[in-house]
Coordinates of N, CA and C in Angstrom, one line a residue:
X1 N -8.4 -1.8 -22.3 CA -8.9 -1.6 -20.9 C -9.0 -3.1 -20.4
X2 N -8.5 -3.2 -19.0 CA -8.4 -4.5 -18.4 C -9.9 -5.0 -18.2
X3 N -9.9 -6.3 -18.3 CA -11.3 -7.0 -18.0 C -11.7 -6.8 -16.5
X4 N -12.9 -7.0 -16.1 CA -13.4 -6.7 -14.8 C -12.7 -7.6 -13.8
X5 N -12.4 -8.9 -14.1 CA -11.8 -9.7 -13.1 C -10.3 -9.3 -12.9
X6 N -9.7 -8.6 -13.9 CA -8.3 -8.2 -13.6 C -8.4 -7.0 -12.6
X7 N -9.3 -6.1 -12.8 CA -9.5 -5.0 -12.1 C -9.9 -5.2 -10.6
X8 N -10.2 -6.5 -10.3 CA -10.5 -6.8 -8.9 C -9.3 -7.0 -8.0
X9 N -8.2 -7.0 -8.6 CA -6.9 -7.3 -7.9 C -6.5 -6.1 -7.2
X10 N -5.7 -6.3 -6.0 CA -5.1 -5.3 -5.2 C -3.6 -5.4 -5.4
X11 N -2.9 -4.3 -5.7 CA -1.6 -4.3 -5.8 C -0.9 -3.7 -4.5
X12 N 0.1 -4.4 -3.9 CA 0.8 -3.9 -2.8 C 2.2 -3.6 -3.2
X13 N 2.5 -2.2 -3.3 CA 3.9 -1.8 -3.6 C 4.7 -1.9 -2.4
X14 N 5.8 -2.6 -2.6 CA 6.8 -2.8 -1.5 C 6.2 -4.0 -0.8
X15 N 5.5 -4.8 -1.5 CA 4.7 -6.0 -0.9 C 5.5 -7.1 -0.4
X16 N 6.8 -7.2 -0.5 CA 7.5 -8.3 0.0 C 8.6 -7.8 1.1
X17 N 8.4 -6.5 1.5 CA 9.2 -5.8 2.5 C 8.5 -6.1 3.8
X18 N 9.1 -5.6 5.0 CA 8.6 -5.8 6.3 C 7.1 -5.4 6.4
X19 N 6.9 -4.1 6.1 CA 5.5 -3.5 6.3 C 4.6 -4.0 5.2
X20 N 5.0 -3.9 3.9 CA 4.2 -4.4 2.8 C 3.9 -5.9 2.8
X21 N 4.9 -6.6 3.3 CA 4.7 -8.1 3.3 C 3.5 -8.4 4.4
X22 N 3.6 -7.7 5.5 CA 2.6 -8.0 6.5 C 1.2 -7.5 6.0
X23 N 1.2 -6.4 5.4 CA -0.1 -5.9 4.8 C -0.6 -6.9 3.7
X24 N 0.2 -7.3 2.9 CA -0.2 -8.2 1.8 C -0.8 -9.6 2.4
X25 N 0.0 -10.1 3.4 CA -0.6 -11.3 4.1 C -1.9 -11.0 4.7
X26 N -2.0 -10.0 5.5 CA -3.4 -9.7 6.0 C -4.4 -9.6 5.0
X27 N -4.2 -8.8 4.0 CA -5.2 -8.7 2.9 C -5.5 -10.0 2.3
X28 N -4.5 -10.8 2.0 CA -4.7 -12.1 1.3 C -5.6 -13.0 2.1
X29 N -5.8 -12.8 3.4 CA -6.6 -13.7 4.1 C -8.1 -13.3 3.8
X30 N -8.4 -12.0 3.3 CA -9.7 -11.6 3.0 C -10.0 -11.6 1.5
X31 N -8.9 -11.5 0.8 CA -9.1 -11.4 -0.7 C -8.3 -12.4 -1.4
X32 N -8.6 -13.7 -1.2 CA -8.0 -14.9 -1.8 C -7.8 -14.8 -3.3
X33 N -6.6 -15.0 -3.7 CA -6.4 -14.8 -5.1 C -6.3 -13.5 -5.8
X34 N -6.4 -12.5 -5.0 CA -6.6 -11.1 -5.5 C -5.3 -10.2 -5.1
X35 N -4.4 -10.7 -4.4 CA -3.3 -9.8 -3.9 C -2.1 -10.1 -4.9
X36 N -1.6 -8.9 -5.4 CA -0.3 -8.9 -6.1 C 0.7 -8.0 -5.4
X37 N 1.8 -8.7 -5.1 CA 2.9 -7.9 -4.5 C 3.9 -7.6 -5.6
X38 N 4.3 -6.2 -5.5 CA 5.2 -5.7 -6.5 C 6.4 -5.0 -5.9
X39 N 7.5 -5.2 -6.5 CA 8.8 -4.6 -6.1 C 9.8 -4.7 -7.2
X40 N 10.9 -4.2 -7.0 CA 12.0 -4.2 -8.1 C 12.5 -5.5 -8.4
X41 N 12.4 -6.5 -7.5 CA 13.0 -7.8 -7.8 C 11.9 -8.8 -7.9
X42 N 11.5 -9.2 -9.1 CA 10.5 -10.2 -9.5 C 10.6 -11.4 -8.8
X43 N 11.8 -12.1 -8.7 CA 12.1 -13.3 -8.0 C 11.7 -13.1 -6.5
X44 N 12.1 -12.1 -5.8 CA 11.8 -11.9 -4.5 C 10.2 -11.8 -4.3
X45 N 9.7 -11.1 -5.2 CA 8.2 -10.8 -5.1 C 7.5 -12.1 -5.2
X46 N 7.9 -13.0 -6.3 CA 7.3 -14.2 -6.5 C 7.5 -15.3 -5.3
X47 N 8.7 -15.3 -4.9 CA 9.1 -16.1 -3.8 C 8.3 -15.8 -2.5
X48 N 8.1 -14.6 -2.2 CA 7.2 -14.1 -1.1 C 5.8 -14.5 -1.3
X49 N 5.3 -14.3 -2.6 CA 3.9 -14.7 -2.9 C 3.7 -16.1 -2.8
X50 N 4.6 -17.0 -3.3 CA 4.4 -18.4 -3.2 C 4.5 -18.9 -1.8
X51 N 5.4 -18.3 -0.9 CA 5.5 -18.8 0.5 C 4.3 -18.4 1.3
X52 N 3.7 -17.2 1.0 CA 2.5 -16.7 1.7 C 1.2 -17.4 1.4
X53 N 1.1 -17.9 0.2 CA 0.0 -18.7 -0.1 C -1.2 -17.7 -0.5
X54 N -2.4 -18.3 -0.3 CA -3.7 -17.5 -0.6 C -3.7 -17.1 -2.1
X55 N -3.0 -17.7 -3.0 CA -3.1 -17.4 -4.4 C -2.5 -16.0 -4.8
X56 N -1.6 -15.6 -3.9 CA -0.8 -14.3 -4.1 C 0.0 -14.4 -5.5
X57 N 0.3 -13.4 -6.0 CA 1.1 -13.2 -7.2 C 2.2 -12.2 -7.0
X58 N 3.3 -12.4 -7.5 CA 4.4 -11.4 -7.4 C 4.8 -10.9 -8.8
X59 N 5.1 -9.6 -8.8 CA 5.5 -9.1 -10.1 C 6.7 -8.0 -9.8
X60 N 7.4 -7.9 -11.0 CA 8.4 -6.9 -10.9 C 7.9 -5.5 -11.3
X61 N 8.1 -4.5 -10.4 CA 7.6 -3.2 -10.6 C 8.6 -2.2 -10.1
X62 N 9.0 -1.5 -11.0 CA 9.9 -0.3 -10.7 C 9.0 0.9 -10.6
X63 N 8.5 1.2 -9.4 CA 7.6 2.2 -9.1 C 8.1 3.6 -9.4
X64 N 9.4 3.7 -9.6 CA 9.9 5.0 -10.0 C 9.9 5.3 -11.5
X65 N 9.5 4.3 -12.2 CA 9.3 4.4 -13.6 C 7.8 4.7 -13.9
X66 N 7.5 5.9 -14.3 CA 6.1 6.3 -14.6 C 5.2 5.4 -15.6
X67 N 5.9 4.8 -16.5 CA 5.3 4.0 -17.5 C 4.9 2.7 -16.9
X68 N 5.9 2.1 -16.1 CA 5.5 0.8 -15.5 C 4.6 1.0 -14.4
X69 N 4.6 2.1 -13.7 CA 3.6 2.3 -12.7 C 2.2 2.5 -13.3
X70 N 2.1 3.2 -14.4 CA 0.7 3.5 -15.0 C 0.2 2.2 -15.5
X71 N 1.1 1.3 -16.2 CA 0.6 0.0 -16.6 C 0.2 -0.9 -15.4
X72 N 1.0 -0.9 -14.4 CA 0.6 -1.9 -13.3 C -0.8 -1.3 -12.6
X73 N -0.9 0.0 -12.4 CA -2.1 0.5 -11.8 C -3.3 0.3 -12.6
X74 N -3.1 0.4 -14.0 CA -4.3 0.2 -14.9 C -5.0 -1.1 -14.7
X75 N -4.1 -2.2 -14.2 CA -4.6 -3.5 -14.1 C -5.2 -3.8 -12.7
X76 N -5.2 -2.7 -11.8 CA -5.7 -3.1 -10.5 C -6.7 -2.1 -10.1
X77 N -7.6 -2.6 -9.3 CA -8.6 -1.7 -8.6 C -8.1 -0.9 -7.6
X78 N -7.3 -1.5 -6.8 CA -6.7 -0.6 -5.6 C -5.2 -0.9 -5.5
X79 N -4.5 0.1 -5.1 CA -3.0 0.0 -4.8 C -2.9 0.4 -3.4
X80 N -2.1 -0.5 -2.6 CA -1.7 -0.1 -1.3 C -0.1 0.2 -1.4
X81 N 0.2 1.3 -1.0 CA 1.6 1.8 -1.2 C 2.3 1.8 0.3
X82 N 3.4 1.0 0.3 CA 4.1 1.0 1.6 C 5.5 1.5 1.5
X83 N 5.7 2.2 0.4 CA 7.1 3.0 0.2 C 6.9 4.5 0.3
X84 N 7.4 5.0 1.4 CA 7.2 6.4 1.7 C 7.6 7.4 0.6
X85 N 8.8 7.1 0.0 CA 9.4 8.0 -0.9 C 8.6 8.1 -2.3
X86 N 7.7 7.2 -2.4 CA 7.0 7.1 -3.7 C 5.5 7.6 -3.6
X87 N 5.1 8.1 -2.5 CA 3.7 8.5 -2.2 C 3.2 9.4 -3.4
X88 N 3.7 10.5 -3.6 CA 3.0 11.4 -4.5 C 3.0 10.8 -5.8
X89 N 4.0 10.2 -6.4 CA 4.0 9.7 -7.7 C 3.0 8.5 -7.7
X90 N 2.8 7.7 -6.8 CA 1.8 6.6 -6.9 C 0.4 7.3 -6.8
X91 N 0.3 8.2 -5.8 CA -1.1 8.8 -5.9 C -1.5 9.5 -7.2
X92 N -0.5 10.1 -7.9 CA -0.8 10.7 -9.3 C -1.2 9.6 -10.2
X93 N -0.4 8.5 -10.2 CA -0.6 7.5 -11.2 C -2.0 6.7 -10.9
X94 N -2.3 6.7 -9.6 CA -3.6 6.0 -9.2 C -4.6 6.8 -9.7
X95 N -4.6 8.2 -9.5 CA -5.6 9.0 -10.0 C -5.8 9.0 -11.5
X96 N -4.6 9.0 -12.2 CA -4.7 9.0 -13.7 C -5.4 7.6 -14.2
X97 N -5.1 6.6 -13.4 CA -5.7 5.3 -13.8 C -7.0 5.0 -13.3
X98 N -7.5 5.9 -12.4 CA -8.9 5.6 -11.8 C -8.8 4.4 -10.8
X99 N -7.6 4.3 -10.2 CA -7.4 3.2 -9.3 C -7.5 3.8 -7.9
X100 N -8.1 3.1 -6.9 CA -8.1 3.5 -5.5 C -6.7 3.4 -4.9
X101 N -6.4 4.4 -3.9 CA -5.1 4.4 -3.2 C -5.3 4.3 -1.8
X102 N -4.4 3.4 -1.2 CA -4.4 3.3 0.2 C -2.9 3.5 0.6
X103 N -2.7 4.5 1.5 CA -1.2 4.8 1.9 C -1.0 4.3 3.2
X104 N 0.0 3.6 3.3 CA 0.5 3.1 4.7 C 1.7 3.7 5.1
X105 N 1.9 4.9 4.6 CA 3.2 5.7 4.9 C 2.8 7.0 5.5
X106 N 3.8 7.8 5.9 CA 3.7 9.1 6.2 C 3.1 10.0 5.1
X107 N 2.4 10.9 5.3 CA 1.6 11.6 4.3 C 1.8 13.1 4.5
X108 N 2.0 13.8 3.3 CA 1.9 15.2 3.2 C 0.5 15.5 2.8
X109 N -0.4 15.6 3.8 CA -1.8 15.7 3.5 C -2.1 16.9 2.6
X110 N -1.5 18.0 2.8 CA -1.8 19.2 2.1 C -1.5 18.9 0.5
X111 N -0.3 18.4 0.3 CA 0.0 18.1 -1.1 C -1.0 17.1 -1.8
X112 N -1.4 16.1 -1.0 CA -2.3 15.2 -1.6 C -3.8 15.8 -1.7
X113 N -4.1 16.6 -0.8 CA -5.4 17.3 -0.8 C -5.6 18.2 -2.1
X114 N -4.4 18.6 -2.6 CA -4.6 19.5 -3.8 C -5.0 18.7 -5.1
X115 N -5.0 17.3 -4.9 CA -5.4 16.5 -6.0 C -6.8 16.0 -5.9
X116 N -7.5 16.4 -5.0 CA -8.9 16.0 -4.7 C -9.8 16.1 -5.9
X117 N -9.9 17.1 -6.5 CA -10.8 17.2 -7.6 C -10.4 16.3 -8.7
X118 N -9.1 16.1 -9.1 CA -8.7 15.1 -10.1 C -9.1 13.8 -9.7
X119 N -9.0 13.4 -8.4 CA -9.4 12.1 -7.9 C -11.0 11.8 -8.1
X120 N -11.7 12.8 -7.8 CA -13.2 12.8 -8.0 C -13.5 12.6 -9.5
X121 N -12.8 13.2 -10.3 CA -13.1 13.2 -11.8 C -12.8 11.7 -12.3
X122 N -11.7 11.1 -11.8 CA -11.5 9.7 -12.4 C -12.1 8.6 -11.6
X123 N -12.7 9.0 -10.4 CA -13.3 8.0 -9.5 C -12.4 7.3 -8.6
X124 N -11.2 7.9 -8.4 CA -10.3 7.3 -7.4 C -10.6 7.6 -6.0
X125 N -10.6 6.7 -5.1 CA -10.7 7.0 -3.7 C -9.4 7.0 -3.1
X126 N -9.0 8.0 -2.3 CA -7.7 8.1 -1.6 C -7.8 8.0 -0.2
X127 N -7.1 7.0 0.4 CA -7.2 6.9 1.8 C -5.7 7.0 2.3
X128 N -5.5 7.9 3.2 CA -4.0 8.2 3.6 C -3.8 7.8 5.1
X129 N -2.5 7.6 5.3 CA -2.0 7.4 6.7 C -2.5 6.3 7.4
X130 N -2.9 5.1 6.8 CA -3.6 4.0 7.4 C -2.7 3.1 8.4
X131 N -1.3 3.4 8.2 CA -0.5 2.5 8.9 C 0.6 3.2 9.8
X132 N 0.6 4.4 9.9 CA 1.6 5.0 10.7 C 1.4 4.6 12.2
X133 N 0.3 4.9 12.7 CA 0.0 4.6 14.2 C -1.4 4.1 14.3
X134 N -1.6 2.8 14.6 CA -0.7 1.9 15.3 C 0.1 1.0 14.4
X135 N -0.3 0.9 13.1 CA 0.2 0.0 12.2 C 1.7 -0.2 12.1
X136 N 2.5 0.7 11.5 CA 3.9 0.7 11.3 C 4.6 0.6 12.7
X137 N 4.2 1.4 13.6 CA 4.8 1.5 14.9 C 4.6 0.2 15.7
X138 N 3.5 -0.6 15.5 CA 3.4 -1.9 16.1 C 4.4 -2.9 15.5
X139 N 4.5 -2.8 14.1 CA 5.3 -3.7 13.5 C 6.7 -3.6 13.9
X140 N 7.1 -2.3 13.9 CA 8.5 -1.9 14.4 C 8.8 -2.5 15.8
X141 N 7.8 -2.2 16.7 CA 8.0 -2.7 18.1 C 8.0 -4.2 18.2
X142 N 7.3 -4.9 17.4 CA 7.3 -6.4 17.5 C 8.6 -6.9 16.9
X143 N 9.1 -6.2 15.8 CA 10.4 -6.7 15.2 C 11.6 -6.5 16.3
X144 N 11.6 -5.3 16.8 CA 12.6 -5.0 17.9 C 12.5 -6.0 19.1
X145 N 11.3 -6.3 19.4 CA 11.2 -7.3 20.5 C 11.7 -8.6 20.1
X146 N 11.5 -9.1 18.9 CA 11.9 -10.4 18.4 C 13.5 -10.4 18.3
X147 N 14.0 -9.2 17.8 CA 15.5 -9.1 17.6 C 16.2 -9.0 18.9
X148 N 15.6 -8.6 20.0 CA 16.1 -8.5 21.2 C 15.9 -9.6 22.2
X149 N 15.1 -10.6 21.7 CA 14.9 -11.8 22.4 C 13.6 -11.9 23.1
X150 N 12.7 -10.9 22.9 CA 11.5 -11.0 23.4 C 11.1 -9.9 24.5
X151 N 9.9 -9.7 24.8 CA 9.6 -8.8 25.8 C 8.3 -9.3 26.5
X152 N 8.2 -8.9 27.8 CA 7.0 -9.2 28.6 C 5.8 -8.3 28.2
X153 N 6.2 -7.1 27.9 CA 5.1 -6.1 27.6 C 5.8 -5.0 26.7
X154 N 5.0 -4.5 25.8 CA 5.5 -3.4 24.8 C 4.4 -2.2 25.1
X155 N 5.0 -1.1 25.4 CA 4.1 0.2 25.6 C 4.5 1.1 24.4
X156 N 3.5 1.5 23.7 CA 3.5 2.4 22.6 C 2.8 3.7 23.0
X157 N 3.5 4.9 22.9 CA 2.9 6.1 23.3 C 3.1 7.1 22.0
X158 N 1.9 7.6 21.6 CA 2.0 8.6 20.5 C 1.9 10.0 21.0
X159 N 2.8 10.9 20.6 CA 2.8 12.2 21.0 C 2.7 13.1 19.7
X160 N 1.7 13.9 19.7 CA 1.6 14.8 18.6 C 0.2 15.4 18.5
X161 N 0.0 16.2 17.4 CA -1.3 16.9 17.3 C -1.8 16.6 15.9
X162 N -2.9 15.9 15.8 CA -3.5 15.6 14.4 C -4.4 16.6 14.0
X163 N -4.5 17.8 14.8 CA -5.4 18.9 14.5 C -5.2 19.4 13.0
X164 N -4.0 19.4 12.5 CA -3.7 19.9 11.1 C -4.2 19.0 10.0
X165 N -4.6 17.7 10.4 CA -5.1 16.9 9.4 C -6.6 17.0 9.1
X166 N -7.3 17.7 9.9 CA -8.7 17.9 9.6 C -9.0 18.9 8.6
X167 N -10.3 19.1 8.2 CA -10.7 20.0 7.3 C -10.1 21.5 7.5
X168 N -9.6 22.1 6.4 CA -9.1 23.4 6.5 C -10.0 24.5 6.0

């Protein structure tokens, strides 16, 4: 079992990508020395961590490998997932490890809701959809603006119905 100080760390999966990198940098301002960025390329992860400062650490993590994912999550109190295609696998691994989960990706709420009792049993807290709107949409708008040479104003409009996300 990891020591208490190891379990204080937060793992950001996809942590050196556009969305994950921004999330890691923002978190690092509040959690000095506790942010770990993980992705398939350890050199890129460590390079990003070193450039970002705040005592960040980079690790190699193939989050499609259940054994690697289980080991990584067992060493962290919280995982922030920024890779959409991995959400259910990371949620399952987080629950099994008793690790908290924060999803910054689109979410199949019903599929994750089915895991509620398991999460309660292991003490995992699951927080979904934290970055779709306005998070990811704002990052995309800012990137497009920069790529296009700037903008005087950016207007973001959300169209949809969140009614299906509430209690059933």
